[in-house]
């Protein structure tokens, strides 16, 4: 691209970033009426192809060190292109050596796992899905043959699990019900020293162990109710939307849910100990704090939602209704449908359907926000809480240094976080970094 094109892109992107940051700052401080009209996204579609080609060429030649200064990143400007090339980056894991594992492609799509190390990104053979325990010690790697759990990434094997058959328990009488999607998990979470594993999928949530698979959801009552609603000639498709799960760091508690359930918590013996009514329509996500003292539950309605927090000490025996005003619950955030989270001491970071990272304390006080763009689909944080890696449905894998001295000029947000690099995993093209 020529110098005039580069100057136009740079000026327009930086002007928009300054304008939108000022708009949001005024709106949060003085109210949205005082903020006025939201700034207009610059029309840069005519520059998209030259910019992307320049970035790819610079990366291939190793000349991309200062590229973000010359050509700042703009998600909004790239939206017309993303509609054709975007690819979800899921199940993001930051390894202790600084490299990253990422599932490329949504759970229901053909895809696999990439290992990103420095400037290199390569596919891992036969590994389709990944997961890690809350204490970061044990990793799960799933293939068509089953799930392997190791101590450390690809370290000593501690367990192997077969995929659930879908016929466990009550389902023995269902015969031909399609449960193949159980082998396309949303989450894999090893616990109990890798001897058990929480498998979350749209066709069921199970705890896998050497003795077999135990179903947590759907419950017997859900299955029977759904079967009763079928017409005589209608096949039973055992699919439940928005499945999710989490295991506490001490392995004592398992939080699960789906679109039709409450927020449910089981103890390590798989006894139901809490049923908590959501504060929006459909339970969508759950996570525990890094110290295991709190649990957060998100429920959604379209692209919006509400996240509530509960002290783990209050869980046993808790039974609340939808939208219940209960003193044991704290509204942590209103407005976000949450797809991914990360925690560090005193702080919960959520990633939402509108492309925002939002951080808050467990008292519900907001800390900061940072805009990446597109639906946030995966997130992980380093053990020291300084590096955040974030995947999105736009095909982004962003590496962000938290609490830096400054933010990059193009970034939209109110915190001093520094985007170190952003990988692009797009359809029909080799990965590249910007």
Coordinates of C-alpha atoms in Angstrom, one line a residue:
X1 CA 0.0 0.0 0.0
X2 CA 1.1 3.5 -0.6
X3 CA 2.0 6.3 2.0
X4 CA -1.3 8.1 1.4
X5 CA -3.4 5.0 2.1
X6 CA -1.4 4.3 5.2
X7 CA -1.8 7.9 6.5
X8 CA -5.6 7.8 5.8
X9 CA -6.0 4.5 7.7
X10 CA -3.9 5.7 10.6
X11 CA -5.6 9.1 11.0
X12 CA -9.1 7.7 10.7
X13 CA -8.6 4.8 13.1
X14 CA -6.9 6.9 15.8
X15 CA -9.4 9.7 15.5
X16 CA -12.3 7.2 16.0
X17 CA -10.6 5.6 19.0
X18 CA -10.1 9.0 20.6
X19 CA -13.7 10.0 19.9
X20 CA -15.3 6.8 21.2
X21 CA -13.2 6.8 24.3
X22 CA -14.2 10.4 25.0
X23 CA -17.8 9.6 24.3
X24 CA -17.9 6.6 26.7
X25 CA -15.9 8.5 29.4
X26 CA -18.5 11.4 29.3
X27 CA -21.4 9.0 29.3
X28 CA -20.2 7.1 32.3
X29 CA -19.3 10.2 34.3
X30 CA -22.2 12.6 33.3
X31 CA -24.8 10.4 31.7
X32 CA -25.5 9.4 28.1
X33 CA -27.6 12.5 27.3
X34 CA -24.5 14.6 28.1
X35 CA -22.3 12.4 25.9
X36 CA -24.3 13.3 22.8
X37 CA -24.3 11.3 19.6
X38 CA -22.1 8.3 19.4
X39 CA -19.2 8.8 17.0
X40 CA -19.5 7.3 13.5
X41 CA -17.3 4.4 12.5
X42 CA -15.0 5.6 9.7
X43 CA -15.6 4.3 6.1
X44 CA -12.5 2.5 5.4
X45 CA -13.7 -0.5 3.4
X46 CA -11.7 0.7 0.3
X47 CA -8.5 0.2 2.3
X48 CA -9.3 -3.2 3.9
X49 CA -7.6 -5.3 1.2
X50 CA -4.4 -3.2 1.0
X51 CA -4.1 -3.0 4.8
X52 CA -4.5 -6.8 5.3
X53 CA -2.2 -7.6 2.4
X54 CA 0.4 -5.3 3.9
X55 CA 0.1 -6.8 7.3
X56 CA 0.4 -10.3 6.0
X57 CA 3.5 -9.5 3.9
X58 CA 5.1 -7.7 6.8
X59 CA 4.5 -10.6 9.1
X60 CA 5.8 -13.1 6.6
X61 CA 9.0 -11.1 6.2
X62 CA 9.5 -10.6 9.9
X63 CA 9.0 -6.8 9.6
X64 CA 6.0 -6.4 11.8
X65 CA 7.6 -5.2 15.0
X66 CA 6.2 -1.7 14.8
X67 CA 3.3 -2.4 12.5
X68 CA 0.6 -1.4 15.0
X69 CA 2.0 2.0 15.2
X70 CA 2.0 2.4 11.4
X71 CA -1.3 0.7 10.9
X72 CA -3.4 0.6 14.1
X73 CA -6.0 -2.1 14.5
X74 CA -9.7 -1.3 14.2
X75 CA -12.3 -4.0 14.6
X76 CA -15.1 -1.7 13.5
X77 CA -13.4 -0.9 10.3
X78 CA -12.7 -4.5 9.5
X79 CA -16.3 -5.8 10.1
X80 CA -17.2 -6.0 6.3
X81 CA -14.3 -8.3 5.8
X82 CA -14.9 -10.3 9.0
X83 CA -18.3 -11.4 7.9
X84 CA -16.6 -13.6 5.3
X85 CA -13.4 -14.8 7.0
X86 CA -14.1 -14.9 10.8
X87 CA -13.6 -18.1 12.7
X88 CA -14.2 -18.7 16.4
X89 CA -11.2 -19.0 18.7
X90 CA -12.3 -21.1 21.6
X91 CA -10.9 -22.9 24.7
X92 CA -7.9 -20.7 25.1
X93 CA -5.2 -21.9 27.4
X94 CA -2.0 -20.0 28.3
X95 CA 0.8 -22.4 29.2
X96 CA 3.5 -21.7 31.8
X97 CA 6.1 -21.3 29.1
X98 CA 4.1 -18.5 27.5
X99 CA 2.8 -20.4 24.6
X100 CA -0.9 -20.7 23.9
X101 CA -3.3 -23.5 23.0
X102 CA -6.5 -22.5 21.2
X103 CA -9.4 -24.5 19.7
X104 CA -10.0 -23.0 16.3
X105 CA -13.6 -23.4 15.2
X106 CA -16.7 -23.5 17.4
X107 CA -17.6 -26.8 19.2
X108 CA -20.0 -27.9 16.5
X109 CA -17.7 -27.1 13.6
X110 CA -14.8 -29.1 12.1
X111 CA -11.7 -27.7 13.6
X112 CA -8.8 -28.5 15.8
X113 CA -6.2 -27.1 18.3
X114 CA -3.4 -24.7 17.4
X115 CA -0.3 -24.3 19.5
X116 CA 1.0 -20.7 19.3
X117 CA 4.6 -20.2 20.3
X118 CA 6.3 -16.9 19.6
X119 CA 5.8 -16.2 15.9
X120 CA 4.9 -19.8 15.1
X121 CA 1.4 -21.4 15.0
X122 CA 0.8 -25.0 14.1
X123 CA -1.9 -27.6 14.3
X124 CA -1.7 -30.4 16.9
X125 CA -2.3 -33.7 15.3
X126 CA -5.4 -35.6 16.3
X127 CA -6.3 -33.2 19.2
X128 CA -9.8 -31.8 18.7
X129 CA -10.6 -30.2 22.1
X130 CA -8.6 -29.2 25.2
X131 CA -9.2 -28.3 28.8
X132 CA -7.4 -27.7 32.1
X133 CA -8.1 -28.1 35.8
X134 CA -8.7 -25.1 38.0
X135 CA -5.3 -25.5 39.7
X136 CA -3.6 -25.5 36.3
X137 CA -1.9 -28.8 37.0
X138 CA -3.8 -31.2 34.8
X139 CA -4.7 -30.9 31.1
X140 CA -7.3 -32.7 29.0
X141 CA -6.7 -33.4 25.3
X142 CA -9.7 -35.0 23.4
X143 CA -9.6 -37.0 20.1
X144 CA -12.1 -39.1 18.4
X145 CA -10.9 -42.1 20.5
X146 CA -11.5 -40.4 23.8
X147 CA -10.0 -38.0 26.4
X148 CA -6.5 -38.2 27.8
X149 CA -5.6 -36.3 31.0
X150 CA -2.0 -35.5 31.7
X151 CA 0.0 -33.8 34.5
X152 CA 1.2 -30.7 32.8
X153 CA 0.6 -30.2 29.1
X154 CA 1.4 -33.5 27.3
X155 CA 3.2 -34.7 30.5
X156 CA 2.7 -37.9 32.5
X157 CA -0.7 -39.5 31.7
X158 CA -2.9 -39.9 34.7
X159 CA -6.2 -41.0 33.2
X160 CA -8.1 -41.9 30.0
X161 CA -11.8 -41.6 29.5
X162 CA -14.2 -42.9 26.9
X163 CA -16.8 -40.6 25.5
X164 CA -20.2 -41.0 27.1
X165 CA -22.5 -43.2 25.2
X166 CA -25.6 -41.1 26.1
X167 CA -27.3 -44.2 27.4
X168 CA -26.3 -43.8 31.0
X169 CA -29.0 -44.0 33.6
X170 CA -32.5 -43.3 32.4
X171 CA -31.4 -43.0 28.9
X172 CA -31.0 -46.7 28.5
X173 CA -34.5 -46.9 27.1
X174 CA -34.1 -44.2 24.5
X175 CA -32.5 -46.4 21.9
X176 CA -31.7 -44.4 18.8
X177 CA -31.5 -40.9 20.4
X178 CA -28.7 -38.9 18.7
X179 CA -26.0 -38.1 21.3
X180 CA -23.1 -37.7 18.9
X181 CA -22.7 -34.1 20.0
X182 CA -21.5 -35.3 23.4
X183 CA -18.2 -35.8 21.5
X184 CA -18.1 -32.1 20.6
X185 CA -17.6 -30.6 24.1
X186 CA -17.9 -27.0 25.1
X187 CA -15.7 -27.6 28.1
X188 CA -13.4 -30.3 29.5
X189 CA -12.3 -29.7 33.2
X190 CA -10.2 -32.3 35.0
X191 CA -10.4 -32.5 38.8
X192 CA -9.5 -34.8 41.7
X193 CA -5.9 -35.1 40.6
X194 CA -7.1 -35.8 37.0
X195 CA -9.0 -38.9 38.1
X196 CA -12.4 -37.3 37.2
X197 CA -13.4 -34.9 34.5
X198 CA -16.4 -32.6 34.0
X199 CA -17.5 -32.8 30.4
X200 CA -19.9 -30.1 29.2
X201 CA -21.7 -30.5 25.9
X202 CA -25.1 -29.7 24.3
X203 CA -26.1 -33.3 24.7
X204 CA -25.4 -33.6 28.3
X205 CA -23.1 -32.6 31.2
X206 CA -21.3 -35.5 32.8
X207 CA -18.7 -36.3 35.4
X208 CA -16.4 -39.0 33.9
X209 CA -14.4 -41.4 36.2
X210 CA -12.8 -44.8 36.0
X211 CA -16.1 -46.3 37.2
X212 CA -18.1 -44.7 34.3
X213 CA -20.0 -41.6 33.4
X214 CA -22.5 -39.8 35.7
X215 CA -25.0 -37.4 34.2
X216 CA -25.6 -34.1 36.0
X217 CA -27.8 -32.5 33.2
X218 CA -30.2 -32.9 31.7
X219 CA -32.0 -34.3 34.8
X220 CA -34.4 -37.2 34.6
X221 CA -37.3 -34.7 34.9
X222 CA -36.1 -32.6 32.0
X223 CA -35.8 -35.6 29.8
X224 CA -39.2 -37.0 30.6
X225 CA -40.8 -33.5 30.2
X226 CA -39.2 -33.0 26.8
X227 CA -40.2 -36.5 25.6
X228 CA -43.8 -35.9 26.6
X229 CA -43.9 -32.7 24.5
X230 CA -43.0 -34.7 21.3
X231 CA -45.5 -35.6 18.6
X232 CA -45.9 -39.3 18.1
X233 CA -43.8 -39.3 14.9
X234 CA -41.2 -36.9 16.2
X235 CA -37.7 -38.3 17.1
X236 CA -36.2 -37.3 20.4
X237 CA -33.2 -35.1 19.8
X238 CA -31.4 -34.8 23.2
X239 CA -29.9 -31.3 22.7
X240 CA -29.8 -28.6 25.4
X241 CA -28.6 -25.2 24.6
X242 CA -26.2 -23.0 26.6
X243 CA -24.6 -25.8 28.6
X244 CA -21.8 -24.7 30.9
X245 CA -19.9 -25.8 33.9
X246 CA -17.1 -24.9 36.4
X247 CA -15.2 -26.7 39.1
X248 CA -13.9 -24.9 42.2
X249 CA -10.2 -24.8 42.8
X250 CA -10.4 -27.1 45.8
X251 CA -12.6 -29.5 43.8
X252 CA -15.4 -29.4 46.4
X253 CA -18.0 -27.8 44.2
X254 CA -19.3 -28.2 40.6
X255 CA -21.5 -25.5 39.1
X256 CA -23.5 -26.3 36.0
X257 CA -26.5 -25.2 34.0
X258 CA -28.2 -24.9 30.7
X259 CA -30.9 -22.9 29.0
X260 CA -33.7 -24.7 30.8
X261 CA -32.2 -25.1 34.3
X262 CA -31.5 -23.0 37.3
X263 CA -27.9 -22.3 38.4
X264 CA -27.1 -25.7 40.0
X265 CA -24.2 -26.6 42.3
X266 CA -23.2 -30.1 43.2
X267 CA -20.7 -31.3 45.9
X268 CA -17.8 -33.6 45.1
X269 CA -20.1 -36.6 45.8
X270 CA -22.4 -35.3 43.1
X271 CA -25.2 -34.4 45.4
X272 CA -27.2 -31.3 44.5
X273 CA -26.6 -28.7 47.2
X274 CA -27.8 -25.4 45.7
X275 CA -30.4 -24.3 43.1
X276 CA -30.2 -20.6 42.4
X277 CA -32.6 -18.7 40.3
X278 CA -31.0 -16.6 37.5
X279 CA -31.4 -12.8 37.2
X280 CA -32.0 -13.0 33.4
X281 CA -33.9 -15.5 31.3
X282 CA -31.4 -18.3 30.6
X283 CA -28.4 -19.6 32.6
X284 CA -25.4 -19.2 30.3
X285 CA -22.1 -19.3 32.2
X286 CA -20.5 -20.0 35.6
X287 CA -17.0 -19.6 37.2
X288 CA -15.3 -19.7 40.6
X289 CA -12.9 -17.1 41.9
X290 CA -9.2 -17.9 41.9
X291 CA -9.3 -18.5 45.6
X292 CA -12.5 -20.5 45.5
X293 CA -14.4 -18.2 47.9
X294 CA -16.9 -16.9 45.3
X295 CA -18.9 -18.3 42.4
X296 CA -20.4 -16.2 39.6
X297 CA -23.4 -17.1 37.5
X298 CA -24.4 -15.4 34.3
X299 CA -27.8 -15.6 32.6
X300 CA -28.7 -14.1 29.3
X301 CA -31.5 -12.7 27.1
X302 CA -30.4 -12.2 23.5
X303 CA -27.1 -10.3 23.7
X304 CA -27.8 -9.0 27.2
X305 CA -27.6 -10.6 30.6
X306 CA -26.9 -10.3 34.3
X307 CA -24.1 -11.8 36.4
X308 CA -24.6 -12.5 40.0
X309 CA -22.1 -13.6 42.7
X310 CA -22.5 -15.8 45.7
X311 CA -20.1 -16.6 48.5
X312 CA -19.2 -20.3 48.3
X313 CA -19.8 -20.6 52.1
X314 CA -23.5 -19.7 51.5
X315 CA -24.1 -22.4 48.8
X316 CA -25.2 -25.5 50.9
X317 CA -29.0 -25.5 51.0
X318 CA -29.4 -22.4 48.9
X319 CA -32.7 -22.5 47.0
X320 CA -33.9 -19.3 45.3
X321 CA -36.3 -18.4 42.6
X322 CA -35.8 -16.4 39.4
X323 CA -34.9 -12.8 40.0
X324 CA -35.0 -13.4 43.8
X325 CA -33.8 -10.5 45.9
X326 CA -31.7 -12.5 48.3
X327 CA -29.0 -10.9 50.6
X328 CA -26.6 -13.7 49.8
X329 CA -26.5 -12.7 46.2
X330 CA -24.6 -9.7 44.7
X331 CA -25.4 -8.3 41.3
X332 CA -21.9 -8.1 39.7
X333 CA -22.8 -6.8 36.3
X334 CA -25.8 -6.0 34.3
X335 CA -25.9 -5.9 30.5
X336 CA -23.5 -8.7 29.4
X337 CA -24.1 -12.1 27.9
X338 CA -20.9 -13.9 29.1
X339 CA -19.0 -16.5 27.1
X340 CA -15.6 -16.6 28.9
X341 CA -14.1 -15.4 32.2
X342 CA -10.7 -15.1 33.9
X343 CA -10.0 -14.3 37.6
X344 CA -7.2 -12.8 39.5
X345 CA -7.1 -11.8 43.2
X346 CA -10.0 -9.5 43.9
X347 CA -11.1 -9.3 40.3
X348 CA -13.5 -11.1 37.9
X349 CA -13.0 -10.4 34.2
X350 CA -15.8 -11.3 31.9
X351 CA -15.9 -11.5 28.1
X352 CA -19.3 -10.7 26.5
X353 CA -21.2 -11.1 23.3
X354 CA -20.5 -7.5 22.2
X355 CA -16.7 -7.9 22.2
X356 CA -16.0 -6.3 25.6
X357 CA -13.8 -7.4 28.5
X358 CA -15.3 -6.0 31.7
X359 CA -13.5 -6.3 35.1
X360 CA -15.1 -5.9 38.5
X361 CA -14.7 -6.8 42.1
X362 CA -16.7 -9.4 43.9
X363 CA -18.6 -6.6 45.5
X364 CA -19.9 -5.6 42.1
X365 CA -17.8 -2.4 41.8
X366 CA -16.6 -2.0 38.2
X367 CA -12.9 -1.8 37.7
X368 CA -12.2 -1.4 33.9
X369 CA -13.4 -2.3 30.4
X370 CA -11.5 -3.1 27.2
X371 CA -12.9 -3.6 23.7
X372 CA -11.6 -6.3 21.5
X373 CA -14.5 -6.8 19.1
X374 CA -16.9 -9.6 18.1
X375 CA -18.2 -12.2 20.6
X376 CA -15.5 -13.1 23.2
X377 CA -15.3 -16.9 23.0
X378 CA -12.2 -17.9 25.1
X379 CA -10.0 -16.4 27.8
X380 CA -7.2 -17.3 30.1
X381 CA -4.9 -15.4 32.4
X382 CA -1.3 -16.2 33.5
X383 CA -0.7 -17.5 37.0
X384 CA 0.8 -14.1 38.1
X385 CA -2.3 -12.3 36.7
X386 CA -0.3 -10.1 34.4
X387 CA -1.0 -11.5 30.9
X388 CA -4.5 -12.0 29.5
X389 CA -5.1 -14.0 26.3
X390 CA -8.5 -13.6 24.6
X391 CA -10.1 -15.4 21.7
X392 CA -13.1 -14.1 19.7
X393 CA -15.5 -15.2 17.0
X394 CA -13.8 -12.8 14.6
X395 CA -10.8 -15.1 14.6
X396 CA -8.7 -12.9 17.0
X397 CA -6.3 -14.2 19.6
X398 CA -5.2 -11.2 21.5
X399 CA -2.3 -11.2 24.0
X400 CA -2.7 -8.3 26.5
X401 CA -0.3 -7.2 29.2
X402 CA -2.5 -6.0 32.0
X403 CA -1.7 -2.9 34.2
X404 CA 0.9 -1.6 31.8
X405 CA 2.3 2.0 31.8
X406 CA 0.1 2.9 28.9
X407 CA -2.5 1.7 26.5
X408 CA -1.9 1.6 22.7
X409 CA -3.5 4.7 21.0
X410 CA -6.0 2.6 19.0
X411 CA -7.3 0.7 22.0
X412 CA -10.9 1.4 23.1
X413 CA -11.3 1.2 26.9
X414 CA -10.5 2.9 30.2
X415 CA -7.5 0.9 31.5
X416 CA -3.7 1.0 30.9
X417 CA -3.6 -2.4 29.3
X418 CA -1.2 -3.0 26.4
X419 CA -2.1 -5.3 23.5
X420 CA 1.2 -6.9 22.7
X421 CA 0.0 -8.7 19.6
X422 CA -3.1 -10.0 17.9
X423 CA -3.2 -13.2 16.0
X424 CA -5.7 -13.7 13.1
X425 CA -7.1 -17.2 12.5
X426 CA -9.1 -16.7 9.4
X427 CA -10.8 -19.1 7.0
X428 CA -8.8 -20.2 4.0
X429 CA -5.6 -18.4 5.0
X430 CA -2.5 -19.0 7.0
X431 CA -2.5 -17.5 10.6
X432 CA -0.8 -14.1 10.8
X433 CA 0.0 -11.7 13.5
X434 CA -0.7 -7.9 13.7

